[in-house]
Short mmCIF file of C-alpha atoms in Angstrom, two decimals:
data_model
loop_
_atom_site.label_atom_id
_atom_site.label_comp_id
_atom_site.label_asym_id
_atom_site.label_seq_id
_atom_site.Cartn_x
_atom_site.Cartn_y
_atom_site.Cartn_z
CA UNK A 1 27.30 71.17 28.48
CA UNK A 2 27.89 68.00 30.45
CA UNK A 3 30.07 66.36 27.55
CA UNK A 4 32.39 69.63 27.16
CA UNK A 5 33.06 69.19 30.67
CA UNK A 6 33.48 65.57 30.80
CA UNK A 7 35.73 65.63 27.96
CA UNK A 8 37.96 68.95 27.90
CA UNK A 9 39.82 70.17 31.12
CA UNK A 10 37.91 73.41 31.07
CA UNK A 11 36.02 75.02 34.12
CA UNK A 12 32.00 76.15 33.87
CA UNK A 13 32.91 79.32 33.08
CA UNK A 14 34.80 79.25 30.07
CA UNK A 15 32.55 76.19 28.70
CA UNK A 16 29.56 78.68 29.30
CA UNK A 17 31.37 80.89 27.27
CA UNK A 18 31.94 78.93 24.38
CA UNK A 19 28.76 77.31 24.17
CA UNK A 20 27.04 81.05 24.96
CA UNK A 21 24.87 79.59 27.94
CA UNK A 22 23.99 81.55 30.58
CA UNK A 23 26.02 80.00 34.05
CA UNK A 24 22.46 80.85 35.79
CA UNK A 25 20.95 78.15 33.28
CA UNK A 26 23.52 75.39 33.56
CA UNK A 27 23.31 75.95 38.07
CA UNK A 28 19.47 76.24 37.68
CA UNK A 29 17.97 73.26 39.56
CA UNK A 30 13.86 73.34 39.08
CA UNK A 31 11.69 73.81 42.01
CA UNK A 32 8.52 72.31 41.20
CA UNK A 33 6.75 70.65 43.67
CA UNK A 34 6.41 66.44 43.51
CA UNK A 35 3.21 65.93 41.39
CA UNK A 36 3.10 62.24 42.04
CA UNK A 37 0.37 62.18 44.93
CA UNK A 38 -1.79 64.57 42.74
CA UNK A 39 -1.56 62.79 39.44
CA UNK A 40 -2.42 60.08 40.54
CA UNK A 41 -6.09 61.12 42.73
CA UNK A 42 -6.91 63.50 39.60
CA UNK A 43 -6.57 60.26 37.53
CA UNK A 44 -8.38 57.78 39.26
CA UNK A 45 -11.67 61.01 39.66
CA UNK A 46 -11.39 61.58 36.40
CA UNK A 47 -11.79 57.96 35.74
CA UNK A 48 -15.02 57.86 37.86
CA UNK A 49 -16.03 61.25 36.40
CA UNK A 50 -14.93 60.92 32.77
CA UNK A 51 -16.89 63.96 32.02
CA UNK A 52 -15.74 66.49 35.03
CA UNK A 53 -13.50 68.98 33.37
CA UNK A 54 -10.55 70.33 35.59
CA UNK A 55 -12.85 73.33 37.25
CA UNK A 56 -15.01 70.56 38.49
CA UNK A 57 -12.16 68.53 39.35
CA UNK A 58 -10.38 70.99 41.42
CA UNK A 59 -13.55 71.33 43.53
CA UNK A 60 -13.76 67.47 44.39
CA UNK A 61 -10.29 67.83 45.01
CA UNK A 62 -9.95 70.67 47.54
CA UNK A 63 -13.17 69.10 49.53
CA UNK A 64 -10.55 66.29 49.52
CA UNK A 65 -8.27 68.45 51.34
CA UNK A 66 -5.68 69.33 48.48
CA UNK A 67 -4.73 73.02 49.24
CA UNK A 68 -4.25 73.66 45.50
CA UNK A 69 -4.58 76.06 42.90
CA UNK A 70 -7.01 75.75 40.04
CA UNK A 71 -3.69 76.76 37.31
CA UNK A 72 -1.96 73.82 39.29
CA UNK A 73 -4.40 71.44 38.57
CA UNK A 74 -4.77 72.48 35.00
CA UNK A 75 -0.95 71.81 34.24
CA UNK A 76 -1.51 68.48 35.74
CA UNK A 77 -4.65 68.09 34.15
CA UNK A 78 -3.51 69.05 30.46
CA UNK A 79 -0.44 66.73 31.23
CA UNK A 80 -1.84 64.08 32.01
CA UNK A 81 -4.12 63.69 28.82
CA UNK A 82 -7.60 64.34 30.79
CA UNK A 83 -9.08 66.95 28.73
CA UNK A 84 -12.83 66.38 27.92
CA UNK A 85 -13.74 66.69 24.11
CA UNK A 86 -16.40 68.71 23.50
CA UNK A 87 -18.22 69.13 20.42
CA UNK A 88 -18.18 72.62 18.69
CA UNK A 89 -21.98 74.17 18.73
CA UNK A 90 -22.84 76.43 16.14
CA UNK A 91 -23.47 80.21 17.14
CA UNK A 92 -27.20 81.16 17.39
CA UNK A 93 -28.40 84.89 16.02
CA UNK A 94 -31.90 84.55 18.53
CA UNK A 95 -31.92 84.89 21.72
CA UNK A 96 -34.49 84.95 24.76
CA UNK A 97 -35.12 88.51 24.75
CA UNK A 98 -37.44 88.17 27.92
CA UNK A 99 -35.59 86.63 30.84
CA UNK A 100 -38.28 85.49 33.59
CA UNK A 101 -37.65 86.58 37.18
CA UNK A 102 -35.37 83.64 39.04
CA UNK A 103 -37.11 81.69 41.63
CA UNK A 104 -36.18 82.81 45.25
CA UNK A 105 -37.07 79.97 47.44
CA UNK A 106 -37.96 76.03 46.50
CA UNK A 107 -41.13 74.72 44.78
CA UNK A 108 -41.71 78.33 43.09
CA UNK A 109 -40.32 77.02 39.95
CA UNK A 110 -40.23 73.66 38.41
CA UNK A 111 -38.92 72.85 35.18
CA UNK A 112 -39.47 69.51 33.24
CA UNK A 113 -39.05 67.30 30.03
CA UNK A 114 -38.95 64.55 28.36
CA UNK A 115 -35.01 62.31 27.34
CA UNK A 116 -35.04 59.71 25.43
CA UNK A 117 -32.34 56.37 25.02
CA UNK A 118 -32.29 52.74 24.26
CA UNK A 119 -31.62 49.52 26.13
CA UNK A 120 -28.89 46.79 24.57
CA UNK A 121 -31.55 45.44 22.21
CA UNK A 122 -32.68 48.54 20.68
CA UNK A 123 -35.68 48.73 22.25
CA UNK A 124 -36.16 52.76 23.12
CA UNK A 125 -37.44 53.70 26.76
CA UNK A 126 -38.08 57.84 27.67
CA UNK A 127 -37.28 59.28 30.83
CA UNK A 128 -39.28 62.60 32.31
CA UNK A 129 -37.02 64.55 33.97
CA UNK A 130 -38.15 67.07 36.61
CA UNK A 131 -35.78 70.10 38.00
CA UNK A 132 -36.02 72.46 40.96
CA UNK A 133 -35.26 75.99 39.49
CA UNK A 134 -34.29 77.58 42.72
CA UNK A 135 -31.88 74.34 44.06
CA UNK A 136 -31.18 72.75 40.36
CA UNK A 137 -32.79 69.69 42.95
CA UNK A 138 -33.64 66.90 40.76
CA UNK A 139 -37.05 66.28 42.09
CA UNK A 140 -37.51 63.01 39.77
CA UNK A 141 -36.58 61.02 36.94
CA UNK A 142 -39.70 58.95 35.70
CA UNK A 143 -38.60 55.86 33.15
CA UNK A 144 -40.18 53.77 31.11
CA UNK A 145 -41.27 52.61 27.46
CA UNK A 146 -44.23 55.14 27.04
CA UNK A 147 -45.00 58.40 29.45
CA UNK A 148 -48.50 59.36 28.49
CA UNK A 149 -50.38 62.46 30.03
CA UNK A 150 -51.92 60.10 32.72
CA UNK A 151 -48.06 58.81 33.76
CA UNK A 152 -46.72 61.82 33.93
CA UNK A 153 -49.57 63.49 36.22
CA UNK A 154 -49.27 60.19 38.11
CA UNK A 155 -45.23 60.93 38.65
CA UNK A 156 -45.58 64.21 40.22
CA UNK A 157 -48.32 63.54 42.03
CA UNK A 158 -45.96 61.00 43.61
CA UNK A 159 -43.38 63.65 44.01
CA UNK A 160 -45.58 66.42 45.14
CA UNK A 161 -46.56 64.51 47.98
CA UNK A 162 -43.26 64.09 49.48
CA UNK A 163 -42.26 67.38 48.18
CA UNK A 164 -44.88 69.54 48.23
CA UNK A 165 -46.49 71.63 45.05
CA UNK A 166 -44.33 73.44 42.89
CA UNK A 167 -46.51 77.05 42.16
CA UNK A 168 -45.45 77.17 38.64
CA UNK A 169 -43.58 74.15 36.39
CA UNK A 170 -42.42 75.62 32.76
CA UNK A 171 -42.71 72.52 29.52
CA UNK A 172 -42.42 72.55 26.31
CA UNK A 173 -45.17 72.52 23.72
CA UNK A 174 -45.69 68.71 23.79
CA UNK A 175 -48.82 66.76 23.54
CA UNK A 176 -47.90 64.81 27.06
CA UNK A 177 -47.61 68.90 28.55
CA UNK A 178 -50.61 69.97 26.89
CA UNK A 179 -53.03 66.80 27.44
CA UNK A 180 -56.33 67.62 29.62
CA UNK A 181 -55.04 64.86 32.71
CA UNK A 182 -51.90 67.52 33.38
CA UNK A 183 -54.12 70.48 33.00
CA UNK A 184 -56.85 68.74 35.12
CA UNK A 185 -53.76 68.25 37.82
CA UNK A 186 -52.69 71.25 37.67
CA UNK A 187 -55.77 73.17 37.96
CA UNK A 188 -57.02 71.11 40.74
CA UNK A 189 -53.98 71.58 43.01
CA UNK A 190 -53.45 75.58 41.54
CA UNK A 191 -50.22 74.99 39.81
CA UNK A 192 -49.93 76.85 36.44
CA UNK A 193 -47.91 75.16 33.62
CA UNK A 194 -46.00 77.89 31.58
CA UNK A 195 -45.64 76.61 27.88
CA UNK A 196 -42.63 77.95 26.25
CA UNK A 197 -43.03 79.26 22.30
CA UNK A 198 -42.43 76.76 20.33
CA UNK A 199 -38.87 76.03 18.93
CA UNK A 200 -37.99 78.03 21.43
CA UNK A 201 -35.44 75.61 24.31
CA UNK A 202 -33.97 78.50 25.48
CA UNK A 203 -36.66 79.98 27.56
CA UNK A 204 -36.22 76.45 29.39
CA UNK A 205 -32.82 76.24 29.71
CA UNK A 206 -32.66 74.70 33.63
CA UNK A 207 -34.16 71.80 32.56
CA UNK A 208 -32.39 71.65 29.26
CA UNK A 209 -28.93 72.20 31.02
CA UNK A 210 -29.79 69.47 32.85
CA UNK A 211 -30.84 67.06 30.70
CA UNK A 212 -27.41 67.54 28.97
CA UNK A 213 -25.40 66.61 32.06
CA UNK A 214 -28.19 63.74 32.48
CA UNK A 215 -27.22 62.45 28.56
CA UNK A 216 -23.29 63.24 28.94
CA UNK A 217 -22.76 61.91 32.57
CA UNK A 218 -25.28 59.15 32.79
CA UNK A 219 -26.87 57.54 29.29
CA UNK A 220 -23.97 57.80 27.15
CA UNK A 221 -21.73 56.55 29.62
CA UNK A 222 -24.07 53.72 30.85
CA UNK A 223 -25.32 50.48 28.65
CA UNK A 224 -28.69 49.40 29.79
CA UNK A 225 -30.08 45.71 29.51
CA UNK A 226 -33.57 46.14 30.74
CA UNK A 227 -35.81 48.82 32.12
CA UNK A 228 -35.10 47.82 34.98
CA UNK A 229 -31.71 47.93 34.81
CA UNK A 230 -31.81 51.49 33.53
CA UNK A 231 -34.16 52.47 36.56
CA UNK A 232 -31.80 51.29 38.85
CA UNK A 233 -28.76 53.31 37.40
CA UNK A 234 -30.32 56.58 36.37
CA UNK A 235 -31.83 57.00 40.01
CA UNK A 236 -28.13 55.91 41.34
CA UNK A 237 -26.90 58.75 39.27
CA UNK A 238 -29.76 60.97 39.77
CA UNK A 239 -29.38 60.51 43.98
CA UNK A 240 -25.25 61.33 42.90
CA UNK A 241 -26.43 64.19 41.63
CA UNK A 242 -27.79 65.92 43.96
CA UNK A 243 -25.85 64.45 46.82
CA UNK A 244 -22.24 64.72 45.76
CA UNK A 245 -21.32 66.84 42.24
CA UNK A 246 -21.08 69.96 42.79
CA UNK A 247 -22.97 72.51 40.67
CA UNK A 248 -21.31 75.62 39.38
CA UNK A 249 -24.37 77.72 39.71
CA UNK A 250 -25.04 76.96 42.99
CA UNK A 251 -21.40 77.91 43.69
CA UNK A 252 -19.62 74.35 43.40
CA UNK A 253 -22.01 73.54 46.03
CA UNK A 254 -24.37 70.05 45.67
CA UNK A 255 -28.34 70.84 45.22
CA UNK A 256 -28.29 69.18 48.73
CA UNK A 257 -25.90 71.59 50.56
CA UNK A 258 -27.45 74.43 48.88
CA UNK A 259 -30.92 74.40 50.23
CA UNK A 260 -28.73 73.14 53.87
CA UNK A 261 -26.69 76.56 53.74
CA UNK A 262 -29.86 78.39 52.58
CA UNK A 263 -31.98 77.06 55.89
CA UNK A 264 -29.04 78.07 57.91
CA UNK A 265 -28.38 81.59 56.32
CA UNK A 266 -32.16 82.31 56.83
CA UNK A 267 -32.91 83.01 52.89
CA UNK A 268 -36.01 80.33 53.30
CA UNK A 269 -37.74 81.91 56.38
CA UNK A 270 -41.28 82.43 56.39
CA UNK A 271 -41.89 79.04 53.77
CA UNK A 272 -42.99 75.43 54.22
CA UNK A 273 -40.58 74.00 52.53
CA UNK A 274 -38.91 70.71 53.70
CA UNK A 275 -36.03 69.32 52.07
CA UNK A 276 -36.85 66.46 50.44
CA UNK A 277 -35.70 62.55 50.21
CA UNK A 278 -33.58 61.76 47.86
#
């Protein structure tokens, strides 16, 4: 349209004509707002959160202060080349057809298991992770090269006693669960373990949810060159986790402000609970 006018004497009009464009089209001047500001802060947090999708990063961006849309965020998003890969599961024909009651207040509910990695030479270290149902708190995140029975009892002992005693933790059929120094614990301080059927990671899907955002977020994205060095960056991440990402079933709220909001709103009257240290 610009060269017919540039190079025939001919008003818009008649150039419309011949060229059968609509005169609305050629005076049309876009309206979008600058993105510039935008692009650039969802860039540099999905750089420090390469595995936040855009729902995730619209949340850290409105606590930000961004008054913005979650369909403005996905243009920019999609735009910009940030979409997370994810890896197509198969669909699954069983389900959990007996869905336990969901914990009302903290400690009623624990959930744990075991995650497993390697440093930079190879060598392979576990890690016992340990969930708050009610919160999605992560109460603790034990590491090292072997977690017997004995370590893991020792662990929440340690965590019970800043935390208090959870009246029911659900595990898997392992032999570190089902060893006679956790059933000792638990029997001595009236906690009852609830085993799972086996093959069956469903019916502990709180801690398994978890452990995924644990692998995705933290291990895969980290290289560790001693246990030490792994301890150190897993409980960086872990004190992250339930200080600053926010948690879709908690409402895009952290663990943290959860159980804050739930003091204030009353829904925790009548318990002991404290919140705990990170």
């Amino acid at each position: 349209m610009g060269e017919v006018l540039g190079h025939f004497p001919i008003g818009v009009r008649r150039a419309c004509g011949l060229l059968q464009l609509p005169r609305a089209s050629w005076y049309y001047r876009t309206h979008r707002r600058e993105d510039t500001g935008l692009r650039r802060r969802l860039r540099e947090l999905a750089q420090a959160r390469p595995r936040f999708g855009y729902l995730r990063l619209h949340v850290l961006l409105r606590r930000e202060g961004w008054l913005i849309n979650k369909k403005r965020v996905h243009r920019v998003y999609r735009e910009e080349g940030l979409t997370v890969r994810l890896a197509r599961r198969p669909k699954r024909t069983s389900h959990l057809r007996v869905v336990p009651p969901a914990p009302q207040q903290a400690n009623e509910r624990w959930s744990m298991d075991f995650v497993a990695d390697t440093l930079l030479d190879g060598r392979r270290f576990r890690a016992l992770t340990v969930v708050d149902n009610w919160s999605r708190h992560s109460q603790l995140i034990e590491v090292d090269f072997t977690l017997t029975g004995t370590k893991v009892v020792s662990a929440l002992e340690r965590v019970a006693k800043q935390r208090g005693y959870p009246q029911m933790i659900t595990v898997d059929n392992g032999s570190e669960f089902a060893s006679k120094a956790l059933d000792a614990w638990a029997y001595a301080h009236g906690v009852k373990l609830d085993f799972i059927r086996p093959g069956k990671p469903v019916e502990n899907a709180v801690i398994e949810s978890f452990n995924g955002r644990f692998r995705d977020e933290c291990l895969n994205a980290q290289v560790f060159i001693s246990l030490h060095d792994a301890r150190q960056k897993i409980e960086a991440w872990r004190i992250d986790y339930n200080e600053h990402r926010p948690h879709s079933a908690l409402g895009d709220l952290t663990p943290r402000e959860f159980v804050e909001r739930a003091a204030k709103t009353g829904l925790q009257e009548g318990t002991n609970f404290q919140f705990p240290a990170v």
